[in-house]
Amino acid sequence: MEESENLTVMFTDIVDFSRKTQSLTRKQHRTFLADHDELLIPLVKYYRGNLVKSVGDGMMIAFRSPTDALKCAMAMHDRLFEYNKGRDQLTQIIIRVALNVGDVHIEKQDIFGSAVNLAARVESITPAGDIYFSQAVHLAINQAEVDSERVGKKSFKGFDTEVDIYRVVPRFQDGSAAPFGVDFTVLGDPSDIHSDKPKDDVGQKPGKRGIVFGWALGMTAIGLIGVLGYLVFSGKSIQVKLEGKPSLASPNTSNLPMNSASPTATEDNVVNKSVIGDSVIQNSATDGVVNAPPPPEAPPPPAAPPPRLQVSDTQLASDLSGEALKVRIKQLFLDNKIDGARNLLPRFQEIAPKEPDNDLYIGHLLGIDGQWPEAIRAYEKAINARPGLIRDRFLNESLLANKVKHNDIALFLDKYLGE
């Protein structure tokens, strides 16, 4: 069954891959691609992306969050920067990344549509080591997390109007450090890909060393629990003193995304390693205070991006394409900027009168104004035209928040969501 959903589509491509394959042996060629996948695919999973397909030297990836997609692209470039250190030009992996956001058709684990085609066209003009993306992405991202600049309007085959293109601005452009300054403390050191250390990558079973280490760790934990139990039941207090190696500061995760369900938990494919040091347990009959070292000082916050020129939504409306305008209105609803969405909707109705999203947004505004019977009729019209709109986040949040108050909502939920 074919479905549609608003997604951010990313294309990656290895620069000069065809030329390099002419100089690589078959074994070197396999190693080259294996290293590419081993370095980048864990990042896709970490940033909640879905690898749709991999074709030789490139990947097509889908994200629900355009901000996560751009941060994933930045992490890809930084990880490859570390990998390429000390390597000759032939074995270095350098990529280009391009993104677009819009409605895509989903069928048999693949995605299609003009949003996909435009992302591929943008990738064809992206320079090596760069990240290019469309205006629709620029309007939908959290711009406080990604520093970007406008490249200019570009024409693409198959598209009638020019498209405004943007790029991510690197923090370090002189080659002295990874270009985008992504913190890999949580993700691990990318240069360890060929080290002798055993790796527990996503989807791989632990080797014998991991099993033995886990058994030893478990036995140690059981022993410590026994000692603590004895001390508690004997009425003696405990004093903990940390000696030996100092504990490492908690990794800085301010630049890394969290699970969509909880802003405080990372995904299960990330291994967080830290050294605690040797602990010595001493008995004390005089006090029951647990002495611990003071917490490490927090790292200084990153420098604030330069101030941006503020342009009102009304000013932007005349320059936006229908797809970019739709993405902008959707984001305004999610940000609870209702007046901004209300002001842009007439322009969207003018340039894209047949878009089912018109009825979806009208339903949002009618519901906000308390006119739920009319809102439900608008929602039904939108969903009958495009069933994928039933997954709209603002729609679901509004309905669930008001279903107790209005019988029309309960009937709608029962009909379309079975609730």
Short mmCIF file of C-alpha atoms in Angstrom, two decimals:
data_model
loop_
_atom_site.label_atom_id
_atom_site.label_comp_id
_atom_site.label_asym_id
_atom_site.label_seq_id
_atom_site.Cartn_x
_atom_site.Cartn_y
_atom_site.Cartn_z
CA MET A 1 0.00 0.00 0.00
CA GLU A 2 1.35 3.42 -0.96
CA GLU A 3 1.47 6.08 1.76
CA SER A 4 2.74 9.63 1.91
CA GLU A 5 4.57 11.49 4.66
CA ASN A 6 6.46 14.73 5.10
CA LEU A 7 10.12 13.72 5.44
CA THR A 8 13.60 15.17 5.13
CA VAL A 9 15.49 13.33 2.39
CA MET A 10 19.30 13.16 2.45
CA PHE A 11 21.63 12.04 -0.34
CA THR A 12 25.33 11.34 0.26
CA ASP A 13 27.96 10.67 -2.38
CA ILE A 14 31.66 9.74 -2.21
CA VAL A 15 33.72 12.28 -4.15
CA ASP A 16 35.90 10.88 -7.00
CA PHE A 17 34.74 7.34 -6.27
CA SER A 18 34.84 6.20 -9.91
CA ARG A 19 38.40 7.46 -10.36
CA LYS A 20 39.56 5.83 -7.13
CA THR A 21 38.10 2.42 -7.99
CA GLN A 22 40.36 2.29 -11.05
CA SER A 23 43.41 2.38 -8.78
CA LEU A 24 42.16 0.12 -5.96
CA THR A 25 42.42 -3.66 -5.84
CA ARG A 26 39.21 -5.61 -5.25
CA LYS A 27 40.19 -6.15 -1.61
CA GLN A 28 40.97 -2.44 -1.13
CA HIS A 29 37.68 -1.57 -2.81
CA ARG A 30 35.72 -3.79 -0.39
CA THR A 31 37.60 -2.35 2.59
CA PHE A 32 36.99 1.20 1.36
CA LEU A 33 33.20 0.72 1.19
CA ALA A 34 33.10 -1.29 4.43
CA ASP A 35 34.88 1.53 6.26
CA HIS A 36 32.45 4.06 4.76
CA ASP A 37 29.46 2.09 6.05
CA GLU A 38 31.02 1.33 9.44
CA LEU A 39 31.74 5.01 10.05
CA LEU A 40 28.50 6.56 8.81
CA ILE A 41 25.62 4.13 9.30
CA PRO A 42 25.84 4.23 13.15
CA LEU A 43 25.49 8.03 12.89
CA VAL A 44 22.34 7.64 10.79
CA LYS A 45 20.83 5.42 13.49
CA TYR A 46 21.95 7.75 16.28
CA TYR A 47 20.26 10.75 14.70
CA ARG A 48 17.04 8.76 14.18
CA GLY A 49 17.42 8.43 10.43
CA ASN A 50 16.32 5.53 8.24
CA LEU A 51 18.70 4.21 5.57
CA VAL A 52 16.34 3.75 2.62
CA LYS A 53 18.92 2.42 0.18
CA SER A 54 22.66 2.28 -0.42
CA VAL A 55 23.87 2.34 -4.01
CA GLY A 56 27.60 1.75 -4.25
CA ASP A 57 29.19 5.02 -3.20
CA GLY A 58 26.02 6.81 -2.03
CA MET A 59 23.16 6.56 0.42
CA MET A 60 19.56 7.78 0.48
CA ILE A 61 18.36 8.45 4.03
CA ALA A 62 15.06 9.72 5.44
CA PHE A 63 14.56 11.72 8.64
CA ARG A 64 11.47 13.05 10.35
CA SER A 65 13.44 15.96 11.84
CA PRO A 66 15.30 18.28 9.42
CA THR A 67 17.45 19.53 12.31
CA ASP A 68 18.54 15.99 13.15
CA ALA A 69 19.27 15.40 9.47
CA LEU A 70 21.62 18.40 9.23
CA LYS A 71 23.36 17.51 12.50
CA CYS A 72 23.86 13.98 11.18
CA ALA A 73 25.44 15.39 8.00
CA MET A 74 27.80 17.53 10.12
CA ALA A 75 28.77 14.48 12.20
CA MET A 76 29.45 12.50 9.02
CA HIS A 77 31.94 15.07 7.74
CA ASP A 78 33.66 15.35 11.12
CA ARG A 79 33.95 11.60 11.54
CA LEU A 80 35.49 11.23 8.09
CA PHE A 81 37.88 14.10 8.86
CA GLU A 82 39.29 12.06 11.76
CA TYR A 83 39.37 8.89 9.65
CA ASN A 84 41.30 10.60 6.82
CA LYS A 85 44.12 11.85 9.05
CA GLY A 86 47.43 10.40 7.88
CA ARG A 87 45.88 8.60 4.90
CA ASP A 88 46.98 9.04 1.32
CA GLN A 89 44.57 10.72 -1.07
CA LEU A 90 43.55 7.45 -2.70
CA THR A 91 42.18 5.89 0.50
CA GLN A 92 40.62 9.03 1.98
CA ILE A 93 36.81 9.07 2.10
CA ILE A 94 35.38 12.50 1.26
CA ILE A 95 31.66 12.96 0.73
CA ARG A 96 29.12 15.58 -0.27
CA VAL A 97 25.68 15.76 1.38
CA ALA A 98 22.44 17.34 0.17
CA LEU A 99 18.97 17.57 1.73
CA ASN A 100 15.40 18.55 0.91
CA VAL A 101 12.12 18.26 2.83
CA GLY A 102 8.63 17.62 1.54
CA ASP A 103 5.90 15.05 0.95
CA VAL A 104 7.24 11.69 -0.26
CA HIS A 105 5.43 8.57 -1.38
CA ILE A 106 6.34 5.45 0.59
CA GLU A 107 5.99 2.08 -1.13
CA LYS A 108 7.74 -1.25 -0.48
CA GLN A 109 10.40 0.27 1.80
CA ASP A 110 11.29 2.90 -0.81
CA ILE A 111 10.42 6.59 -1.20
CA PHE A 112 9.51 8.57 -4.32
CA GLY A 113 8.30 12.01 -5.33
CA SER A 114 9.44 15.49 -6.28
CA ALA A 115 10.95 16.08 -2.81
CA VAL A 116 13.26 13.09 -3.41
CA ASN A 117 14.09 14.23 -6.94
CA LEU A 118 15.00 17.74 -5.77
CA ALA A 119 17.30 16.37 -3.04
CA ALA A 120 19.12 14.35 -5.71
CA ARG A 121 19.44 17.44 -7.94
CA VAL A 122 20.85 19.50 -5.07
CA GLU A 123 23.42 16.75 -4.37
CA SER A 124 24.66 17.04 -7.96
CA ILE A 125 25.79 20.66 -7.39
CA THR A 126 27.15 20.22 -3.84
CA PRO A 127 30.94 20.70 -3.55
CA ALA A 128 33.16 18.09 -1.90
CA GLY A 129 33.04 18.24 1.91
CA ASP A 130 29.99 20.52 1.91
CA ILE A 131 26.34 20.31 2.99
CA TYR A 132 23.74 21.94 0.73
CA PHE A 133 20.01 22.07 1.43
CA SER A 134 16.86 23.68 0.08
CA GLN A 135 14.95 26.67 1.41
CA ALA A 136 12.24 24.33 2.68
CA VAL A 137 14.80 22.73 5.01
CA HIS A 138 16.12 26.15 6.06
CA LEU A 139 12.65 27.27 7.15
CA ALA A 140 11.92 24.06 9.07
CA ILE A 141 15.13 23.65 11.11
CA ASN A 142 15.95 25.00 14.54
CA GLN A 143 18.35 27.68 13.34
CA ALA A 144 19.88 28.08 16.80
CA GLU A 145 21.42 24.60 16.37
CA VAL A 146 22.72 24.92 12.81
CA ASP A 147 24.67 27.90 11.47
CA SER A 148 23.87 28.33 7.79
CA GLU A 149 24.21 30.80 4.94
CA ARG A 150 22.42 31.36 1.64
CA VAL A 151 24.19 30.12 -1.50
CA GLY A 152 21.67 31.57 -3.97
CA LYS A 153 18.93 30.59 -6.39
CA LYS A 154 19.59 27.56 -8.61
CA SER A 155 17.74 26.05 -11.55
CA PHE A 156 17.24 22.29 -11.72
CA LYS A 157 16.08 20.01 -14.51
CA GLY A 158 12.46 18.99 -14.04
CA PHE A 159 11.58 21.99 -11.83
CA ASP A 160 9.89 25.07 -13.30
CA THR A 161 11.01 27.57 -10.67
CA GLU A 162 14.42 28.36 -9.21
CA VAL A 163 15.17 27.01 -5.74
CA ASP A 164 16.95 28.91 -2.97
CA ILE A 165 19.90 26.84 -1.76
CA TYR A 166 21.68 27.12 1.61
CA ARG A 167 24.78 25.53 3.12
CA VAL A 168 25.97 24.72 6.63
CA VAL A 169 28.80 27.05 7.69
CA PRO A 170 31.79 25.11 9.12
CA ARG A 171 33.16 26.22 12.48
CA PHE A 172 36.75 25.46 11.41
CA GLN A 173 37.67 26.09 7.78
CA ASP A 174 41.47 25.95 7.89
CA GLY A 175 41.81 22.16 8.23
CA SER A 176 43.23 22.40 11.75
CA ALA A 177 40.24 20.60 13.26
CA ALA A 178 37.10 18.75 12.24
CA PRO A 179 35.07 21.30 10.26
CA PHE A 180 31.81 21.29 12.23
CA GLY A 181 33.13 20.70 15.76
CA VAL A 182 30.78 17.79 16.61
CA ASP A 183 31.42 16.28 20.05
CA PHE A 184 32.03 12.54 19.64
CA THR A 185 32.49 11.85 23.36
CA VAL A 186 29.31 9.79 23.48
CA LEU A 187 29.68 8.17 20.08
CA GLY A 188 33.28 7.05 20.62
CA ASP A 189 36.52 7.86 18.83
CA PRO A 190 36.07 7.47 15.05
CA SER A 191 39.79 6.79 14.63
CA ASP A 192 39.39 3.48 16.47
CA ILE A 193 37.89 1.78 13.43
CA HIS A 194 41.12 -0.15 12.73
CA SER A 195 42.44 -0.38 16.29
CA ASP A 196 43.07 -3.69 18.02
CA LYS A 197 40.38 -2.96 20.59
CA PRO A 198 37.31 -5.22 20.42
CA LYS A 199 34.30 -3.30 19.13
CA ASP A 200 30.66 -3.85 20.12
CA ASP A 201 29.06 -2.15 17.14
CA VAL A 202 25.34 -2.02 16.55
CA GLY A 203 23.94 -5.33 15.35
CA GLN A 204 27.09 -7.33 16.21
CA LYS A 205 27.34 -9.97 18.88
CA PRO A 206 30.05 -9.47 21.54
CA GLY A 207 33.15 -11.66 21.18
CA LYS A 208 34.70 -13.94 23.77
CA ARG A 209 36.54 -11.06 25.42
CA GLY A 210 33.26 -9.22 25.93
CA ILE A 211 31.62 -12.31 27.45
CA VAL A 212 34.52 -12.89 29.86
CA PHE A 213 34.61 -9.22 30.81
CA GLY A 214 30.86 -9.22 31.44
CA TRP A 215 31.13 -12.33 33.64
CA ALA A 216 33.98 -10.79 35.67
CA LEU A 217 32.09 -7.52 36.06
CA GLY A 218 29.01 -9.37 37.24
CA MET A 219 30.92 -11.37 39.83
CA THR A 220 32.58 -8.17 41.11
CA ALA A 221 29.18 -6.50 41.46
CA ILE A 222 27.82 -9.48 43.43
CA GLY A 223 30.82 -9.29 45.77
CA LEU A 224 30.34 -5.58 46.39
CA ILE A 225 26.63 -6.08 47.09
CA GLY A 226 27.53 -8.73 49.67
CA VAL A 227 30.00 -6.41 51.43
CA LEU A 228 27.48 -3.57 51.51
CA GLY A 229 24.80 -5.88 52.86
CA TYR A 230 27.06 -7.03 55.67
CA LEU A 231 27.95 -3.47 56.64
CA VAL A 232 24.31 -2.31 56.60
CA PHE A 233 23.01 -5.18 58.70
CA SER A 234 25.93 -4.92 61.14
CA GLY A 235 24.91 -1.32 61.90
CA LYS A 236 28.14 0.21 60.59
CA SER A 237 28.09 3.26 58.39
CA ILE A 238 30.01 3.51 55.17
CA GLN A 239 32.53 6.03 53.94
CA VAL A 240 33.45 5.98 50.26
CA LYS A 241 36.79 7.37 49.19
CA LEU A 242 37.79 7.59 45.53
CA GLU A 243 41.46 7.12 44.79
CA GLY A 244 43.59 6.31 41.81
CA LYS A 245 42.43 7.58 38.41
CA PRO A 246 40.21 10.65 38.45
CA SER A 247 36.74 10.22 36.98
CA LEU A 248 36.17 11.63 33.54
CA ALA A 249 33.77 14.52 33.09
CA SER A 250 30.37 13.56 31.76
CA PRO A 251 30.37 13.72 27.96
CA ASN A 252 28.94 16.85 26.47
CA THR A 253 25.77 15.87 24.64
CA SER A 254 24.46 19.36 24.00
CA ASN A 255 25.10 18.96 20.28
CA LEU A 256 23.66 15.45 19.97
CA PRO A 257 19.97 14.55 19.58
CA MET A 258 17.92 12.50 22.02
CA ASN A 259 15.09 10.06 21.54
CA SER A 260 11.89 11.68 20.36
CA ALA A 261 10.03 10.17 23.30
CA SER A 262 12.32 11.62 25.92
CA PRO A 263 14.76 14.55 25.71
CA THR A 264 17.02 12.97 28.34
CA ALA A 265 17.71 9.53 26.88
CA THR A 266 19.98 8.59 23.99
CA GLU A 267 19.20 5.80 21.56
CA ASP A 268 20.21 2.22 22.31
CA ASN A 269 22.83 2.09 19.60
CA VAL A 270 25.18 4.46 21.49
CA VAL A 271 27.75 3.06 23.91
CA ASN A 272 28.68 5.53 26.68
CA LYS A 273 32.06 4.66 28.23
CA SER A 274 33.70 6.39 31.19
CA VAL A 275 36.46 5.56 33.69
CA ILE A 276 35.42 5.82 37.31
CA GLY A 277 38.69 4.86 39.03
CA ASP A 278 39.47 2.54 41.91
CA SER A 279 37.10 2.83 44.90
CA VAL A 280 38.12 1.95 48.47
CA ILE A 281 35.39 1.18 51.04
CA GLN A 282 36.25 1.93 54.66
CA ASN A 283 34.27 1.30 57.83
CA SER A 284 33.56 4.17 60.17
CA ALA A 285 31.73 3.96 63.47
CA THR A 286 31.61 7.73 63.90
CA ASP A 287 29.68 9.20 60.97
CA GLY A 288 27.47 8.01 58.16
CA VAL A 289 28.31 10.64 55.59
CA VAL A 290 29.22 9.52 52.10
CA ASN A 291 32.15 11.64 50.95
CA ALA A 292 32.43 12.01 47.21
CA PRO A 293 34.59 14.26 45.02
CA PRO A 294 32.98 17.46 43.77
CA PRO A 295 31.36 17.20 40.33
CA PRO A 296 33.58 18.23 37.43
CA GLU A 297 33.21 21.73 36.12
CA ALA A 298 30.87 22.03 33.17
CA PRO A 299 32.57 22.90 29.85
CA PRO A 300 32.09 26.48 28.68
CA PRO A 301 29.04 26.96 26.44
CA PRO A 302 29.72 27.21 22.69
CA ALA A 303 29.99 30.66 21.22
CA ALA A 304 26.64 32.10 20.21
CA PRO A 305 26.04 32.29 16.45
CA PRO A 306 26.07 35.75 14.88
CA PRO A 307 22.73 37.60 14.99
CA ARG A 308 20.45 36.88 12.08
CA LEU A 309 18.43 39.33 10.03
CA GLN A 310 14.85 39.01 11.24
CA VAL A 311 12.30 38.78 8.43
CA SER A 312 8.58 38.51 9.17
CA ASP A 313 6.52 35.61 7.84
CA THR A 314 4.41 38.04 5.87
CA GLN A 315 7.51 39.36 4.09
CA LEU A 316 8.67 35.81 3.35
CA ALA A 317 5.32 34.62 2.00
CA SER A 318 5.63 36.35 -1.37
CA ASP A 319 8.99 34.65 -2.08
CA LEU A 320 8.21 31.09 -0.91
CA SER A 321 7.28 28.16 -3.10
CA GLY A 322 4.16 26.17 -2.22
CA GLU A 323 6.20 23.33 -0.65
CA ALA A 324 8.36 25.68 1.43
CA LEU A 325 5.30 27.61 2.57
CA LYS A 326 3.55 24.40 3.61
CA VAL A 327 6.55 23.34 5.70
CA ARG A 328 6.73 26.79 7.30
CA ILE A 329 3.04 26.81 8.27
CA LYS A 330 3.33 23.30 9.73
CA GLN A 331 6.30 24.39 11.86
CA LEU A 332 4.46 27.51 13.07
CA PHE A 333 1.61 25.33 14.36
CA LEU A 334 4.07 23.03 16.14
CA ASP A 335 5.78 26.06 17.69
CA ASN A 336 2.34 27.34 18.80
CA LYS A 337 2.77 30.49 16.70
CA ILE A 338 -0.85 30.45 15.60
CA ASP A 339 -1.06 34.06 14.39
CA GLY A 340 1.89 33.48 12.05
CA ALA A 341 0.25 30.36 10.61
CA ARG A 342 -3.07 32.21 10.24
CA ASN A 343 -1.36 35.02 8.32
CA LEU A 344 0.43 32.67 5.89
CA LEU A 345 -2.49 30.37 5.14
CA PRO A 346 -4.25 32.68 2.61
CA ARG A 347 -1.04 32.86 0.55
CA PHE A 348 -0.73 29.06 0.62
CA GLN A 349 -4.37 28.69 -0.49
CA GLU A 350 -3.65 31.09 -3.35
CA ILE A 351 -0.59 29.30 -4.79
CA ALA A 352 -1.60 25.70 -3.92
CA PRO A 353 -5.42 25.67 -3.83
CA LYS A 354 -5.75 21.89 -4.39
CA GLU A 355 -3.35 20.84 -1.60
CA PRO A 356 -5.16 18.73 1.06
CA ASP A 357 -2.99 20.47 3.65
CA ASN A 358 -5.18 23.55 3.19
CA ASP A 359 -8.09 21.71 4.80
CA LEU A 360 -5.77 20.33 7.48
CA TYR A 361 -4.61 23.83 8.48
CA ILE A 362 -8.17 25.20 8.31
CA GLY A 363 -9.16 22.40 10.69
CA HIS A 364 -6.35 23.42 13.06
CA LEU A 365 -7.57 27.03 13.15
CA LEU A 366 -11.24 26.08 13.55
CA GLY A 367 -10.34 23.78 16.45
CA ILE A 368 -8.28 26.50 18.11
CA ASP A 369 -11.32 28.80 17.79
CA GLY A 370 -13.51 26.13 19.41
CA GLN A 371 -15.51 25.33 16.27
CA TRP A 372 -14.98 21.57 16.49
CA PRO A 373 -17.83 20.30 14.25
CA GLU A 374 -16.49 22.47 11.41
CA ALA A 375 -12.91 21.48 12.26
CA ILE A 376 -13.76 17.77 12.08
CA ARG A 377 -15.35 18.22 8.65
CA ALA A 378 -12.20 19.98 7.41
CA TYR A 379 -9.99 17.22 8.87
CA GLU A 380 -12.07 14.49 7.21
CA LYS A 381 -11.82 16.23 3.84
CA ALA A 382 -8.02 16.50 4.18
CA ILE A 383 -7.53 12.88 5.30
CA ASN A 384 -9.83 11.45 2.65
CA ALA A 385 -7.71 13.24 0.03
CA ARG A 386 -4.38 12.26 1.63
CA PRO A 387 -4.59 9.50 4.29
CA GLY A 388 -1.05 10.15 5.50
CA LEU A 389 -2.18 13.44 7.07
CA ILE A 390 -3.76 11.44 9.91
CA ARG A 391 -0.22 11.27 11.36
CA ASP A 392 0.09 15.07 11.60
CA ARG A 393 1.45 15.77 15.09
CA PHE A 394 -0.52 18.97 15.75
CA LEU A 395 -3.74 17.23 14.65
CA ASN A 396 -3.20 14.33 17.03
CA GLU A 397 -2.20 16.53 19.97
CA SER A 398 -5.24 18.81 19.48
CA LEU A 399 -7.70 15.93 19.19
CA LEU A 400 -6.37 14.01 22.18
CA ALA A 401 -6.36 17.18 24.32
CA ASN A 402 -10.02 17.95 23.55
CA LYS A 403 -11.65 14.56 22.99
CA VAL A 404 -13.30 14.54 26.42
CA LYS A 405 -14.99 17.88 25.75
CA HIS A 406 -16.48 17.21 22.32
CA ASN A 407 -18.32 14.10 21.09
CA ASP A 408 -17.40 14.91 17.46
CA ILE A 409 -13.74 14.37 18.29
CA ALA A 410 -14.40 11.02 19.98
CA LEU A 411 -16.31 9.81 16.90
CA PHE A 412 -13.52 11.02 14.61
CA LEU A 413 -10.84 9.26 16.65
CA ASP A 414 -12.85 6.05 16.69
CA LYS A 415 -13.33 6.20 12.90
CA TYR A 416 -9.76 7.01 11.86
CA LEU A 417 -7.54 5.90 14.74
CA GLY A 418 -9.64 3.24 16.44
CA GLU A 419 -9.42 5.02 19.82
#
